[in-house]
């Protein structure tokens, strides 16, 4: 499936630049470009230099919630309450929060799914990976007919079994230590539920469990911060490991300098899984916003993403990392400010 054991994970929101993708590919890793949040036109422009390079590369897309799953009235009330809770913080930055959130059918809420699938079918890329849900088997089939290998992201054995049913070629198995959004799409047992056998499972244990359940090649992701944990995931049955956080501070990464600097700032002492920024659980450095709003944030993605966007933009403009989504996996302290090729080669030397 891959000719290298190391994969640069897709990081949407500006972190994965074409320069980062080309640098890691040049150093011997496989890279997945981040198609999330982009329109088809933006994606086309983003991957043009990757196509021109002739290299094997991937494109990651967010699978949207079905438009038919309209927002429940109850959820609207929770969103209203969350908007009210955010008002004072927004005012501090001079940010105005949207009164109306886009409807479920709006192209940005659907993450421009239809137009991006059309683009990738008309002008295929070597690999497409999906997260936040499963692409329908019919889409997987169409991509295969276009000559594309297809990956699904999963976080558990039940998700792996469901993904295998759609006909994908390999799975990205993401552990909860991962930075950024969880790929989970099936309900997880409530925190603290001691009957949950998956609780406290390490990445190698998760890989072993998934590998016993499905026949597909696996890519291990989540908290891989050095060659030792990469090797442990490979030994447990993964064909490759994916790194995200380890690349955020690299020279070619497009992450904001506020984000890059926070990852090296000893004032941040832990990461937290929070819905506060987008309504979907994501792992971030624990800052004031996370501490203040994690409890109040409703489970409503992408509505909360659109609700907090002006506040986050204003915080960035004010150079204040305390209200920014500082996505980070549990291995964040190892992230190096260096050329991406150096980070990749340091892993590959030992793998
Ligand atoms: C800043 C950031 C953005 C991310 N964006 C995406 C994305 O667009 N699509 C996706 O499938 N995963 C995304 N992820 C998750 C990564 O693909 C990967 O699973 C994760 O980074 C691996 O864990 P690590 O950060 O501990 O290395 C993102 C992670 C980070 C840190």
Coordinates of C-alpha atoms and ligand atoms in Angstrom, one line a residue:
X1 CA 0.0 0.0 0.0
X2 CA 2.8 2.4 1.0
X3 CA 6.5 2.2 0.1
X4 CA 7.5 3.9 3.4
X5 CA 6.6 3.3 7.0
X6 CA 6.1 7.0 7.7
X7 CA 3.2 9.2 6.7
X8 CA 2.6 12.9 7.2
X9 CA -0.9 13.2 8.5
X10 CA -3.3 15.7 6.9
X11 CA -3.7 18.9 9.0
X12 CA -6.4 21.2 7.7
X13 CA -6.8 24.8 8.6
X14 CA -3.5 25.9 7.0
X15 CA -0.9 23.7 8.7
X16 CA -0.4 21.3 5.7
X17 CA 1.0 23.4 3.0
X18 CA 2.1 22.1 -0.4
X19 CA 5.7 23.0 0.7
X20 CA 5.3 20.7 3.7
X21 CA 3.9 17.9 1.6
X22 CA 6.7 18.2 -0.9
X23 CA 9.4 18.4 1.8
X24 CA 8.3 15.3 3.6
X25 CA 7.8 13.4 0.3
X26 CA 11.3 14.5 -0.7
X27 CA 12.7 13.1 2.6
X28 CA 11.1 9.7 2.1
X29 CA 7.7 9.8 3.8
X30 CA 4.3 9.6 2.2
X31 CA 2.1 12.7 2.6
X32 CA -1.6 13.4 2.7
X33 CA -2.7 16.9 1.8
X34 CA -5.5 18.4 3.8
X35 CA -8.7 19.0 1.7
X36 CA -10.9 19.9 4.7
X37 CA -12.5 23.4 4.8
X38 CA -11.4 24.0 1.2
X39 CA -13.7 24.6 -1.7
X40 CA -13.0 22.4 -4.8
X41 CA -11.3 25.3 -6.5
X42 CA -9.0 25.9 -3.4
X43 CA -8.2 22.2 -3.3
X44 CA -7.4 22.1 -7.0
X45 CA -5.0 25.0 -6.6
X46 CA -3.5 23.5 -3.4
X47 CA -2.7 20.1 -5.0
X48 CA -1.5 21.5 -8.4
X49 CA 2.1 21.5 -7.3
X50 CA 1.8 18.0 -5.9
X51 CA 0.4 16.7 -9.2
X52 CA 3.1 18.5 -11.0
X53 CA 5.8 16.7 -8.9
X54 CA 4.6 13.4 -10.2
X55 CA 4.9 12.0 -6.6
X56 CA 2.6 9.5 -4.9
X57 CA 0.5 11.6 -2.5
X58 CA -2.9 11.6 -0.8
X59 CA -5.8 14.0 -0.3
X60 CA -7.9 14.0 2.9
X61 CA -11.6 15.0 3.0
X62 CA -14.0 15.4 5.8
X63 CA -17.2 13.3 5.4
X64 CA -20.1 15.6 6.2
X65 CA -23.0 14.8 8.4
X66 CA -25.9 13.8 6.1
X67 CA -27.9 16.9 5.2
X68 CA -31.0 14.9 6.1
X69 CA -29.9 14.9 9.7
X70 CA -31.3 18.3 10.3
X71 CA -30.4 20.1 13.5
X72 CA -32.8 19.3 16.3
X73 CA -34.6 22.1 18.0
X74 CA -33.1 21.0 21.2
X75 CA -29.6 21.4 19.7
X76 CA -30.5 25.0 18.6
X77 CA -31.3 25.9 22.2
X78 CA -27.9 24.5 23.3
X79 CA -26.2 26.5 20.5
X80 CA -28.0 29.7 21.6
X81 CA -27.0 29.1 25.2
X82 CA -23.4 28.5 24.1
X83 CA -23.5 31.7 22.0
X84 CA -24.6 33.6 25.1
X85 CA -21.8 32.1 27.1
X86 CA -19.2 33.2 24.5
X87 CA -20.5 36.8 24.2
X88 CA -18.2 38.4 26.9
X89 CA -15.1 36.8 25.5
X90 CA -16.0 37.7 22.0
X91 CA -16.6 41.3 23.1
X92 CA -13.1 41.4 24.6
X93 CA -11.7 40.8 21.2
X94 CA -14.2 43.0 19.4
X95 CA -15.6 40.0 17.6
X96 CA -19.2 39.6 16.5
X97 CA -20.6 36.1 16.7
X98 CA -23.0 35.1 13.9
X99 CA -26.7 35.4 14.8
X100 CA -27.7 32.7 12.3
X101 CA -25.8 29.5 11.7
X102 CA -25.8 28.0 8.2
X103 CA -28.3 25.3 7.5
X104 CA -27.3 21.7 7.2
X105 CA -27.5 21.7 3.4
X106 CA -25.2 24.7 2.9
X107 CA -22.0 23.9 1.0
X108 CA -19.7 25.0 3.8
X109 CA -21.6 22.8 6.3
X110 CA -21.3 19.9 3.8
X111 CA -17.6 20.9 3.5
X112 CA -18.1 21.3 -0.2
X113 CA -18.3 17.5 -0.4
X114 CA -20.0 17.0 -3.7
X115 CA -17.8 19.4 -5.6
X116 CA -14.6 18.0 -4.2
X117 CA -15.6 14.4 -4.9
X118 CA -16.4 15.5 -8.5
X119 CA -13.0 17.1 -8.8
X120 CA -11.2 14.0 -7.5
X121 CA -13.2 11.7 -9.9
X122 CA -12.6 14.0 -12.9
X123 CA -8.9 14.5 -12.1
X124 CA -7.8 11.6 -9.9
X125 CA -5.1 11.6 -7.3
X126 CA -3.2 8.5 -6.1
X127 CA -4.8 8.3 -2.7
X128 CA -7.9 9.7 -1.0
X129 CA -8.4 9.4 2.8
X130 CA -11.6 10.2 4.7
X131 CA -12.2 11.3 8.2
X132 CA -15.2 12.1 10.5
X133 CA -17.3 9.4 8.9
X134 CA -17.3 6.8 6.1
X135 CA -17.6 7.6 2.4
X136 CA -20.4 5.7 0.9
X137 CA -19.3 2.4 -0.8
X138 CA -20.5 3.8 -4.1
X139 CA -18.0 6.7 -3.8
X140 CA -15.2 4.3 -2.8
X141 CA -16.1 2.3 -5.8
X142 CA -16.0 5.3 -8.1
X143 CA -12.6 6.3 -6.7
X144 CA -11.3 2.8 -7.3
X145 CA -12.5 2.9 -10.9
X146 CA -10.6 6.2 -11.3
X147 CA -7.5 4.4 -10.1
X148 CA -7.4 5.9 -6.6
X149 CA -6.5 4.0 -3.4
X150 CA -8.9 4.8 -0.6
X151 CA -8.3 5.1 3.1
X152 CA -10.9 5.5 5.9
X153 CA -10.0 6.9 9.4
X154 CA -11.3 4.9 12.4
X155 CA -10.8 4.9 16.1
X156 CA -12.1 1.6 17.3
X157 CA -12.8 -2.0 16.2
X158 CA -16.5 -1.4 15.5
X159 CA -15.5 1.6 13.3
X160 CA -12.9 -0.5 11.5
X161 CA -15.4 -3.3 10.8
X162 CA -17.9 -0.7 9.4
X163 CA -15.1 0.9 7.3
X164 CA -14.0 -2.5 5.9
X165 CA -17.6 -3.0 4.6
X166 CA -17.3 0.1 2.4
X167 CA -14.5 -1.5 0.4
X168 CA -11.6 0.8 1.4
X169 CA -8.0 -0.4 0.8
X170 CA -6.5 0.5 4.2
X171 CA -7.4 2.1 7.5
X172 CA -5.9 5.0 9.4
X173 CA -6.3 3.9 13.0
X174 CA -6.3 7.1 15.2
X175 CA -5.7 6.9 18.9
X176 CA -7.3 9.4 21.3
X177 CA -3.8 10.8 21.9
X178 CA -3.9 12.4 18.5
X179 CA -3.8 16.2 18.0
X180 CA -6.8 17.9 16.4
X181 CA -10.2 16.4 15.8
X182 CA -11.1 12.9 16.6
X183 CA -11.9 10.8 13.5
X184 CA -14.6 8.9 15.6
X185 CA -17.9 8.6 13.9
X186 CA -19.7 6.0 16.2
X187 CA -20.8 7.0 19.7
X188 CA -18.2 6.3 22.3
X189 CA -19.0 5.1 25.8
X190 CA -19.2 8.1 28.3
X191 CA -15.9 9.1 29.9
X192 CA -15.4 7.1 33.1
X193 CA -17.5 4.2 31.9
X194 CA -15.5 1.4 33.4
X195 CA -17.3 -1.2 31.2
X196 CA -15.5 0.3 28.2
X197 CA -12.8 -2.2 27.3
X198 CA -11.1 0.4 25.0
X199 CA -10.5 2.8 27.9
X200 CA -6.8 3.4 28.6
X201 CA -5.8 1.3 25.6
X202 CA -2.4 2.3 24.1
X203 CA -1.8 2.9 20.4
X204 CA -0.1 -0.5 20.0
X205 CA -3.0 -2.2 21.8
X206 CA -5.5 -0.5 19.6
X207 CA -3.6 -1.5 16.5
X208 CA -3.4 -5.1 17.7
X209 CA -7.2 -5.1 18.4
X210 CA -8.0 -3.7 14.9
X211 CA -5.5 -5.9 13.2
X212 CA -7.2 -9.0 14.8
X213 CA -10.6 -7.8 13.5
X214 CA -9.9 -6.7 9.9
X215 CA -7.6 -7.9 7.2
X216 CA -6.7 -4.4 5.8
X217 CA -3.3 -2.6 6.0
X218 CA -3.3 -0.2 9.0
X219 CA -1.7 3.2 9.5
X220 CA -1.3 4.0 13.2
X221 CA -1.8 7.6 14.3
X222 CA -2.0 9.5 17.5
X223 CA 0.7 10.6 19.9
X224 CA 3.6 9.2 17.8
X225 CA 6.2 11.7 18.8
X226 CA 9.4 9.7 18.4
X227 CA 10.8 6.6 16.6
X228 CA 10.3 4.5 19.7
X229 CA 6.5 4.8 19.7
X230 CA 6.5 4.6 16.0
X231 CA 8.3 1.2 16.2
X232 CA 5.9 0.0 18.9
X233 CA 2.9 0.7 16.6
X234 CA 4.6 -1.0 13.7
X235 CA 5.5 -4.0 15.8
X236 CA 1.8 -4.3 16.8
X237 CA 0.8 -4.8 13.2
X238 CA 0.7 -1.3 11.6
X239 CA 2.1 -1.0 8.1
X240 CA 2.9 2.6 8.6
X241 CA 2.6 5.4 11.3
X242 CA 1.3 8.8 10.7
X243 CA 2.6 11.9 12.4
X244 CA 0.8 15.2 12.8
X245 CA 1.8 17.3 15.8
X246 CA 5.5 16.4 15.2
X247 CA 5.3 18.5 12.0
X248 CA 3.4 21.5 13.2
X249 CA 6.5 23.5 14.2
X250 CA 8.5 22.7 11.0
X251 CA 9.6 25.5 8.8
X252 CA 7.3 24.4 6.0
X253 CA 4.2 24.1 8.2
X254 CA 1.6 26.8 7.7
X255 CA 0.5 26.8 11.3
X256 CA 0.3 30.3 12.9
X257 CA 3.4 31.3 14.7
X258 CA 1.2 31.7 17.8
X259 CA 0.4 28.0 17.5
X260 CA 4.1 27.0 16.8
X261 CA 5.3 29.1 19.7
X262 CA 2.7 27.7 22.1
X263 CA 3.9 24.2 21.5
X264 CA 7.3 25.2 22.8
X265 CA 6.0 27.3 25.7
X266 CA 6.4 25.6 29.1
X267 CA 3.3 27.6 30.3
X268 CA 1.2 24.9 28.6
X269 CA 1.4 21.8 30.7
X270 CA -1.3 19.6 29.2
X271 CA -3.6 18.8 26.3
X272 CA -7.3 18.3 26.7
X273 CA -10.1 16.8 24.5
X274 CA -12.5 19.6 24.0
X275 CA -15.6 20.5 21.9
X276 CA -15.2 24.2 22.8
X277 CA -13.8 25.4 19.5
X278 CA -15.8 23.4 16.9
X279 CA -18.4 21.2 18.6
X280 CA -16.4 18.0 17.8
X281 CA -14.0 16.6 20.2
X282 CA -10.4 17.7 19.4
X283 CA -7.2 17.6 21.4
X284 CA -5.6 20.9 22.1
X285 CA -3.2 22.6 24.4
X286 CA -5.2 23.6 27.5
X287 CA -5.5 27.4 27.3
X288 CA -8.0 29.8 28.9
X289 CA -10.7 29.1 26.3
X290 CA -10.5 25.4 26.8
X291 CA -10.6 25.8 30.6
X292 CA -13.6 28.2 30.4
X293 CA -15.8 26.6 27.7
X294 CA -15.1 22.8 27.6
X295 CA -18.0 22.1 29.9
X296 CA -20.5 24.4 28.2
X297 CA -19.8 23.5 24.5
X298 CA -22.5 21.4 22.9
X299 CA -21.9 18.5 20.6
X300 CA -22.7 20.3 17.4
X301 CA -20.1 20.1 14.6
X302 CA -19.7 22.1 12.4
X303 CA -22.1 24.6 13.9
X304 CA -19.8 25.5 16.8
X305 CA -16.9 25.8 14.3
X306 CA -18.9 28.6 12.5
X307 CA -20.0 30.1 15.8
X308 CA -16.5 30.5 17.2
X309 CA -14.7 31.4 13.9
X310 CA -14.9 35.2 14.3
X311 CA -13.8 35.0 17.9
X312 CA -10.8 32.8 17.0
X313 CA -9.9 35.1 14.1
X314 CA -10.0 38.1 16.4
X315 CA -7.9 36.4 19.0
X316 CA -5.3 35.6 16.3
X317 CA -5.4 39.2 15.0
X318 CA -4.8 40.3 18.7
X319 CA -1.9 37.8 18.9
X320 CA -3.6 36.1 21.8
X321 CA -3.1 32.3 21.9
X322 CA -5.5 32.0 24.9
X323 CA -8.6 31.8 22.7
X324 CA -7.0 29.9 19.8
X325 CA -7.5 26.3 19.0
X326 CA -3.9 25.1 19.6
X327 CA -4.4 21.6 18.3
X328 CA -1.8 19.3 19.8
X329 CA -1.3 15.6 20.4
X330 CA 0.0 14.2 23.7
X331 CA 3.5 14.1 22.3
X332 CA 3.6 17.9 21.7
X333 CA 6.7 18.5 23.7
X334 CA 8.8 16.7 21.1
X335 CA 7.7 18.9 18.2
X336 CA 10.8 20.5 16.7
X337 CA 11.2 23.8 14.9
X338 CA 13.3 22.4 12.1
X339 CA 13.1 21.7 8.4
X340 CA 10.4 19.0 7.8
X341 CA 13.0 16.8 6.1
X342 CA 15.0 16.7 9.3
X343 CA 12.0 15.6 11.3
X344 CA 11.1 12.9 8.8
X345 CA 14.7 11.7 8.4
X346 CA 15.1 11.4 12.2
X347 CA 12.1 9.0 12.3
X348 CA 13.2 7.1 9.1
X349 CA 16.7 6.6 10.3
X350 CA 15.4 4.4 13.1
X351 CA 12.4 2.7 11.5
Ligands
LIG1 C1 -3.4 20.8 13.4 C2 -4.0 19.5 13.1 C3 -5.0 19.5 12.1 C4 -5.5 18.2 11.7 N1 -6.4 18.2 10.6 C5 -6.8 16.9 10.2 C6 -7.5 16.8 9.0 O1 -7.8 17.8 8.3 N2 -7.9 15.6 8.6 C7 -7.6 14.4 9.3 O2 -8.0 13.3 8.9 N3 -6.9 14.5 10.5 C8 -6.5 15.8 10.9 N4 -5.7 15.8 12.1 C9 -5.4 14.6 12.7 C10 -4.1 14.0 12.1 O3 -4.4 13.6 10.8 C11 -3.6 12.8 12.9 O4 -4.5 11.9 13.1 C12 -2.9 13.3 14.2 O5 -2.2 14.5 14.0 C13 -2.0 12.2 14.7 O6 -1.7 12.4 16.0 P1 -0.4 13.4 16.5 O7 -0.9 14.7 16.2 O8 -0.3 13.0 17.9 O9 0.7 13.0 15.6 C14 -5.2 17.1 12.4 C15 -4.3 17.2 13.5 C16 -3.7 18.4 13.8 C17 -2.7 18.4 14.9

